Tab-separated table of C-alpha atoms in Angstrom:
chain	number	residue	atom	x	y	z
D	1	MET	CA	-75.853	-60.388	60.489
D	2	LYS	CA	-72.655	-57.546	61.682
D	3	PRO	CA	-70.763	-55.923	58.940
D	4	LYS	CA	-66.691	-57.837	58.719
D	5	ILE	CA	-64.291	-55.590	60.318
D	6	LEU	CA	-61.121	-54.598	57.179
D	7	VAL	CA	-58.425	-52.802	58.451
D	8	LEU	CA	-55.962	-52.064	55.494
D	9	ILE	CA	-52.580	-50.892	55.528
D	10	ASP	CA	-50.104	-49.455	53.028
D	11	ILE	CA	-46.261	-48.992	54.570
D	12	GLY	CA	-45.292	-46.761	52.175
D	13	THR	CA	-41.261	-45.658	51.520
D	14	TYR	CA	-42.789	-42.307	52.967
D	15	SER	CA	-45.645	-43.136	54.693
D	16	THR	CA	-47.351	-45.536	56.912
D	17	ARG	CA	-51.467	-45.389	56.664
D	18	MET	CA	-54.358	-47.095	58.151
D	19	LEU	CA	-57.785	-47.420	57.232
D	20	ILE	CA	-60.972	-49.642	58.646
D	21	ILE	CA	-63.907	-50.437	56.880
D	22	ALA	CA	-67.069	-52.475	57.685
D	23	VAL	CA	-68.480	-54.853	54.561
D	24	HIS	CA	-71.514	-55.464	54.990
D	25	ASN	CA	-73.127	-58.798	53.747
D	26	ASP	CA	-74.599	-57.088	50.433
D	27	GLY	CA	-71.002	-55.994	49.405
D	28	SER	CA	-71.427	-52.685	50.395
D	29	PHE	CA	-69.135	-50.695	52.683
D	30	ASN	CA	-68.271	-47.800	54.824
D	31	GLU	CA	-65.131	-46.262	56.452
D	32	ILE	CA	-64.757	-46.460	60.413
D	33	PHE	CA	-61.221	-44.436	60.973
D	34	SER	CA	-58.833	-43.587	58.460
D	35	VAL	CA	-55.712	-42.629	59.089
D	36	GLY	CA	-51.804	-41.529	58.153
D	37	ARG	CA	-48.321	-40.860	59.064
D	38	ILE	CA	-45.245	-39.652	57.257
D	39	THR	CA	-42.324	-42.236	59.018
D	40	ALA	CA	-40.300	-42.025	55.642
D	41	LEU	CA	-39.446	-45.712	56.147
D	42	GLY	CA	-36.743	-45.123	53.396
D	43	ARG	CA	-35.138	-42.240	54.101
D	44	LYS	CA	-30.960	-42.298	53.193
D	45	LEU	CA	-32.178	-45.670	51.614
D	46	LYS	CA	-30.257	-44.875	47.635
D	47	GLU	CA	-27.450	-43.267	49.571
D	48	THR	CA	-26.543	-47.079	51.466
D	49	GLY	CA	-29.165	-49.874	50.317
D	50	TYR	CA	-30.776	-49.891	53.737
D	51	LEU	CA	-33.437	-49.374	55.974
D	52	GLN	CA	-31.811	-47.327	58.321
D	53	LYS	CA	-32.681	-48.243	62.177
D	54	GLU	CA	-34.507	-45.058	63.242
D	55	ALA	CA	-36.859	-45.197	60.374
D	56	MET	CA	-37.835	-48.975	60.773
D	57	GLU	CA	-38.155	-48.062	64.353
D	58	GLU	CA	-40.207	-44.813	63.654
D	59	THR	CA	-42.618	-46.639	61.217
D	60	LEU	CA	-43.147	-49.723	63.952
D	61	ALA	CA	-43.641	-47.219	66.769
D	62	VAL	CA	-46.555	-46.300	64.525
D	63	LEU	CA	-47.796	-49.776	63.079
D	64	ARG	CA	-47.842	-50.277	66.681
D	65	GLU	CA	-50.522	-47.636	67.763
D	66	TYR	CA	-51.805	-48.473	64.033
D	67	VAL	CA	-52.553	-52.603	65.935
D	68	LEU	CA	-54.244	-51.216	69.342
D	69	ILE	CA	-56.818	-48.957	67.522
D	70	ALA	CA	-56.735	-52.156	65.400
D	71	LYS	CA	-57.720	-54.294	67.587
D	72	GLU	CA	-60.907	-51.787	69.692
D	73	TYR	CA	-62.974	-52.583	66.555
D	74	HIS	CA	-62.046	-56.455	67.005
D	75	PRO	CA	-60.993	-56.639	63.306
D	76	ASP	CA	-62.562	-60.259	60.790
D	77	LYS	CA	-59.228	-59.599	58.864
D	78	ILE	CA	-55.954	-57.756	58.303
D	79	VAL	CA	-54.503	-56.848	54.952
D	80	ALA	CA	-50.885	-55.323	55.181
D	81	VAL	CA	-48.964	-54.448	52.119
D	82	ALA	CA	-45.349	-52.821	51.890
D	83	THR	CA	-44.222	-50.883	48.727
D	84	GLN	CA	-40.785	-49.474	47.122
D	85	ALA	CA	-38.204	-49.261	50.465
D	86	CYS	CA	-39.238	-52.733	50.633
D	87	ARG	CA	-38.787	-53.755	47.547
D	88	GLU	CA	-35.252	-52.755	47.185
D	89	ALA	CA	-33.738	-52.531	50.654
D	90	LYS	CA	-31.437	-55.066	51.520
D	91	ASN	CA	-32.306	-56.045	54.897
D	92	ALA	CA	-36.074	-55.210	54.417
D	93	GLN	CA	-36.485	-58.986	55.877
D	94	GLU	CA	-35.905	-57.668	59.179
D	95	PHE	CA	-37.929	-54.761	58.861
D	96	LEU	CA	-40.350	-57.239	57.870
D	97	GLU	CA	-40.671	-59.899	60.418
D	98	LYS	CA	-40.502	-57.369	62.566
D	99	VAL	CA	-43.712	-56.028	61.464
D	100	LYS	CA	-45.212	-59.552	61.922
D	101	GLN	CA	-44.448	-59.845	65.136
D	102	LEU	CA	-46.560	-57.054	65.725
D	103	GLY	CA	-49.244	-59.834	64.214
D	104	ILE	CA	-49.628	-57.828	61.553
D	105	ASP	CA	-49.094	-60.440	57.956
D	106	VAL	CA	-47.655	-57.924	55.664
D	107	ARG	CA	-47.186	-58.919	51.602
D	108	VAL	CA	-44.283	-57.300	49.372
D	109	ILE	CA	-46.139	-56.150	46.007
D	110	THR	CA	-45.319	-54.560	43.113
D	111	GLY	CA	-45.249	-51.523	41.509
D	112	GLU	CA	-47.314	-52.704	38.741
D	113	GLU	CA	-49.615	-54.489	41.619
D	114	GLU	CA	-49.268	-51.140	43.592
D	115	ALA	CA	-49.911	-49.244	40.311
D	116	SER	CA	-52.923	-51.881	39.733
D	117	LEU	CA	-54.082	-50.993	43.210
D	118	SER	CA	-54.085	-47.194	43.107
D	119	PHE	CA	-55.997	-47.441	39.226
D	120	LEU	CA	-58.606	-49.578	40.891
D	121	ALA	CA	-59.494	-47.382	43.449
D	122	THR	CA	-59.833	-44.368	41.166
D	123	SER	CA	-61.979	-45.956	38.621
D	124	LYS	CA	-63.887	-46.619	41.113
D	125	ALA	CA	-64.026	-43.751	43.038
D	126	LEU	CA	-64.023	-40.599	40.630
D	127	ASN	CA	-66.398	-43.048	37.617
D	128	ILE	CA	-64.707	-41.695	35.098
D	129	GLN	CA	-65.576	-42.691	31.654
D	130	ASP	CA	-62.915	-41.738	29.130
D	131	LYS	CA	-59.141	-42.942	29.048
D	132	PHE	CA	-57.330	-41.756	31.781
D	133	VAL	CA	-54.240	-41.879	33.364
D	134	VAL	CA	-53.423	-42.122	37.895
D	135	ILE	CA	-50.085	-40.707	38.651
D	136	ASP	CA	-49.473	-41.984	42.463
D	137	GLN	CA	-46.678	-40.167	43.810
D	138	GLY	CA	-44.637	-41.647	46.586
D	139	GLY	CA	-41.412	-41.722	48.777
D	140	GLY	CA	-39.468	-44.218	46.461
D	141	SER	CA	-41.913	-44.749	43.499
D	142	THR	CA	-44.191	-42.844	41.550
D	143	GLU	CA	-46.774	-45.040	39.185
D	144	PHE	CA	-48.795	-44.005	36.595
D	145	SER	CA	-51.378	-46.248	35.317
D	146	TYR	CA	-53.496	-45.525	32.403
D	147	GLY	CA	-56.808	-47.346	31.510
D	148	GLU	CA	-60.426	-46.404	30.661
D	149	LYS	CA	-63.418	-46.709	33.029
D	150	ASP	CA	-62.071	-49.779	35.741
D	151	LYS	CA	-60.468	-51.707	33.019
D	152	LEU	CA	-56.761	-51.137	33.454
D	153	ILE	CA	-54.497	-50.934	29.944
D	154	LYS	CA	-51.211	-50.277	31.195
D	155	ALA	CA	-48.745	-49.245	34.048
D	156	ILE	CA	-45.692	-48.345	35.175
D	157	SER	CA	-43.704	-48.190	38.064
D	158	PHE	CA	-40.721	-45.160	37.778
D	159	PRO	CA	-38.548	-45.924	40.922
D	160	PHE	CA	-37.938	-42.780	41.864
D	161	GLY	CA	-40.324	-40.545	44.953
D	162	ILE	CA	-39.927	-37.776	47.247
D	163	VAL	CA	-37.481	-39.902	49.611
D	164	ASN	CA	-34.970	-40.106	47.105
D	165	LEU	CA	-35.231	-37.131	44.958
D	166	THR	CA	-34.941	-34.681	47.660
D	167	GLU	CA	-31.743	-36.508	48.892
D	168	ARG	CA	-30.264	-37.099	45.514
D	169	PHE	CA	-31.411	-33.253	43.769
D	170	ILE	CA	-32.503	-31.015	47.023
D	171	LYS	CA	-29.389	-29.805	48.389
D	172	SER	CA	-29.408	-26.173	48.378
D	173	ASP	CA	-31.908	-24.580	51.476
D	174	PRO	CA	-33.808	-23.044	49.544
D	175	PRO	CA	-32.915	-25.054	46.623
D	176	THR	CA	-30.902	-23.707	43.880
D	177	LYS	CA	-31.663	-22.318	40.706
D	178	GLN	CA	-29.465	-25.706	39.016
D	179	GLU	CA	-30.843	-28.130	41.320
D	180	LEU	CA	-34.020	-27.837	40.231
D	181	GLU	CA	-33.644	-27.885	36.615
D	182	SER	CA	-31.799	-30.783	37.613
D	183	LEU	CA	-34.324	-32.537	39.208
D	184	GLN	CA	-36.570	-32.068	35.902
D	185	GLU	CA	-34.925	-32.932	33.500
D	186	PHE	CA	-34.056	-36.179	35.382
D	187	LEU	CA	-38.026	-36.612	35.237
D	188	LYS	CA	-39.308	-35.319	31.665
D	189	PRO	CA	-36.841	-38.799	29.808
D	190	GLN	CA	-38.849	-40.358	32.451
D	191	ILE	CA	-42.258	-39.641	32.546
D	192	GLU	CA	-41.846	-39.278	28.702
D	193	THR	CA	-41.397	-42.735	28.500
D	194	ALA	CA	-44.767	-43.277	30.194
D	195	TYR	CA	-46.213	-40.711	27.637
D	196	LYS	CA	-45.245	-42.474	24.819
D	197	GLU	CA	-47.801	-45.481	26.134
D	198	MET	CA	-50.793	-43.591	27.586
D	199	LYS	CA	-50.471	-40.068	25.060
D	200	ASP	CA	-54.400	-40.929	24.454
D	201	ALA	CA	-55.099	-40.529	28.261
D	202	ASN	CA	-57.921	-37.481	28.345
D	203	GLN	CA	-57.359	-36.889	31.428
D	204	LEU	CA	-54.960	-36.908	34.630
D	205	VAL	CA	-55.561	-37.651	38.317
D	206	GLY	CA	-53.243	-37.162	40.980
D	207	LEU	CA	-52.423	-39.801	44.745
D	208	GLY	CA	-50.839	-38.745	47.365
D	209	GLY	CA	-49.529	-35.866	49.626
D	210	THR	CA	-47.727	-34.081	48.394
D	211	ILE	CA	-50.773	-33.330	45.510
D	212	THR	CA	-53.471	-33.462	48.096
D	213	THR	CA	-51.378	-30.714	50.280
D	214	VAL	CA	-50.865	-28.793	46.998
D	215	VAL	CA	-55.271	-28.847	46.991
D	216	ALA	CA	-55.183	-27.405	50.804
D	217	LEU	CA	-52.956	-24.922	49.963
D	218	GLU	CA	-54.811	-23.452	47.050
D	219	LYS	CA	-58.111	-23.920	48.970
D	220	ASN	CA	-56.329	-22.492	51.765
D	221	LEU	CA	-57.943	-25.562	53.732
D	222	TYR	CA	-56.903	-25.701	57.523
D	223	PRO	CA	-57.270	-27.594	59.342
D	224	TYR	CA	-57.286	-30.601	56.424
D	225	ASP	CA	-60.897	-31.336	54.650
D	226	SER	CA	-60.611	-34.809	53.013
D	227	LYS	CA	-64.364	-33.874	51.338
D	228	LYS	CA	-63.551	-30.912	50.572
D	229	VAL	CA	-60.615	-32.445	48.212
D	230	HIS	CA	-60.653	-35.160	46.824
D	231	GLY	CA	-62.403	-34.622	43.775
D	232	SER	CA	-61.005	-31.481	43.202
D	233	THR	CA	-59.317	-29.871	40.099
D	234	LEU	CA	-55.897	-28.350	39.764
D	235	THR	CA	-55.155	-26.344	37.658
D	236	TYR	CA	-51.156	-26.360	35.686
D	237	ASP	CA	-51.135	-22.887	36.473
D	238	SER	CA	-51.661	-23.391	40.373
D	239	VAL	CA	-49.529	-25.724	40.447
D	240	LYS	CA	-46.679	-24.483	38.306
D	241	LYS	CA	-47.298	-21.008	41.450
D	242	TRP	CA	-46.684	-23.421	44.136
D	243	PHE	CA	-43.623	-25.231	42.951
D	244	GLU	CA	-42.124	-21.948	42.426
D	245	LYS	CA	-43.283	-20.511	45.571
D	246	LEU	CA	-42.518	-23.482	48.077
D	247	SER	CA	-39.166	-23.740	46.181
D	248	SER	CA	-37.934	-20.032	46.366
D	249	MET	CA	-38.355	-20.336	50.865
D	250	THR	CA	-36.303	-21.843	52.986
D	251	LEU	CA	-37.761	-24.980	54.294
D	252	ALA	CA	-38.094	-23.427	58.237
D	253	GLN	CA	-40.603	-20.763	56.029
D	254	ARG	CA	-42.079	-23.803	54.244
D	255	LYS	CA	-42.430	-25.519	57.827
D	256	SER	CA	-43.906	-22.277	59.394
D	257	ILE	CA	-47.014	-22.842	56.876
D	258	PRO	CA	-49.869	-24.398	58.680
D	259	MET	CA	-51.365	-26.629	55.842
D	260	ILE	CA	-47.965	-28.255	54.813
D	261	GLU	CA	-47.208	-30.992	58.073
D	262	ASP	CA	-43.435	-30.615	59.562
D	263	LYS	CA	-41.273	-33.490	57.565
D	264	ARG	CA	-43.124	-33.011	54.603
D	265	ALA	CA	-42.357	-29.703	53.985
D	266	GLU	CA	-38.837	-30.670	53.347
D	267	SER	CA	-39.814	-33.181	50.635
D	268	ILE	CA	-42.624	-31.431	48.967
D	269	ILE	CA	-40.669	-29.507	46.090
D	270	SER	CA	-39.844	-33.209	44.563
D	271	GLY	CA	-43.436	-34.374	44.444
D	272	ILE	CA	-44.629	-30.918	42.869
D	273	ALA	CA	-42.295	-31.350	40.565
D	274	ILE	CA	-43.280	-34.951	39.115
D	275	PHE	CA	-47.240	-33.223	38.471
D	276	LYS	CA	-45.826	-30.745	37.076
D	277	VAL	CA	-43.501	-31.981	34.473
D	278	ALA	CA	-46.104	-34.770	33.568
D	279	MET	CA	-48.593	-32.033	33.249
D	280	GLU	CA	-46.097	-30.002	30.812
D	281	ILE	CA	-45.259	-33.847	29.233
D	282	PHE	CA	-48.755	-34.851	28.558
D	283	GLN	CA	-50.154	-31.621	27.719
D	284	LYS	CA	-53.004	-30.532	30.395
D	285	ASP	CA	-54.075	-28.155	32.018
D	286	THR	CA	-55.804	-29.284	34.892
D	287	ILE	CA	-55.060	-32.520	37.155
D	288	ARG	CA	-57.747	-33.852	39.356
D	289	ILE	CA	-57.383	-35.384	42.617
D	290	SER	CA	-58.088	-38.531	44.651
D	291	GLU	CA	-58.394	-39.533	48.394
D	292	TRP	CA	-57.898	-42.717	47.499
D	293	GLY	CA	-54.959	-44.479	46.914
D	294	VAL	CA	-53.670	-48.398	47.200
D	295	ARG	CA	-55.962	-49.039	50.794
D	296	HIS	CA	-58.942	-48.720	49.089
D	297	GLY	CA	-57.529	-50.476	45.636
D	298	LEU	CA	-56.623	-53.725	48.162
D	299	LEU	CA	-60.289	-53.460	49.634
D	300	LEU	CA	-61.831	-53.378	46.076
D	301	SER	CA	-59.762	-56.249	45.437
D	302	TYR	CA	-61.138	-58.156	48.188
D	303	LEU	CA	-63.953	-57.318	47.963
D	304	GLN	CA	-63.894	-59.210	44.433
D	305	GLN	CA	-63.341	-62.907	46.256
D	306	LEU	CA	-66.135	-62.500	48.004
């Protein structure tokens, strides 16, 4: 029998990603196609309470393209989820209806579900045997999930991510010392609430485009190579170094670095701040990096139901 073709789509606040997987009869699977685009669906959401028309159109254009790609593989099932921007926006239903018109049946998941999917993916991808915390930093929310082996013990979803943090704290180009301090002072008490629940974790794992970009910067990887990023380790010193280095640059200077996508250059400082502050509060000198995230969690939860 030929394998089932499964399409997994994650409509995030900052990026929209698709994964196409062949699932074999014995439960094994292999990746056929993977793509991610920065669509910044959640831009100006905190300020206005609404998804912006331009942001919705950009995201829908990417999803239209994804549907065309997916159809070439004759998928048996398309599984799509939306996260913080669609949890929060007053006009999310309008956007979701337009997504459904493309033939994508999308479900808005809770922050806790998002954390659980990231944890499931990470425990499988890295096969960690002791207690660990996954930090899944997104555009509109950041999830901290804690567990041992493949057992999730606690998950917390914070309603902050690189889009809303950048809009709230970074007003200057380059950012001022005061702006960077205010950003970190805001993050500390929030992340401390996660630490109180998760303090006996042996290691931290980072997910998301910010931390994988830092790996690319540290290893001087261009073009990007996911095989060299997945499972790698960053030290606190290197995270701090890139935070200081990039925050001293103008936006134009950050955009000129080949490892940093144009749109990511606008918000990468806020993203690195989350990991920097988390490593300080959890008192960890290193963080491991996973390429697997929500889409892979969706795949694994699908396989569990077979």
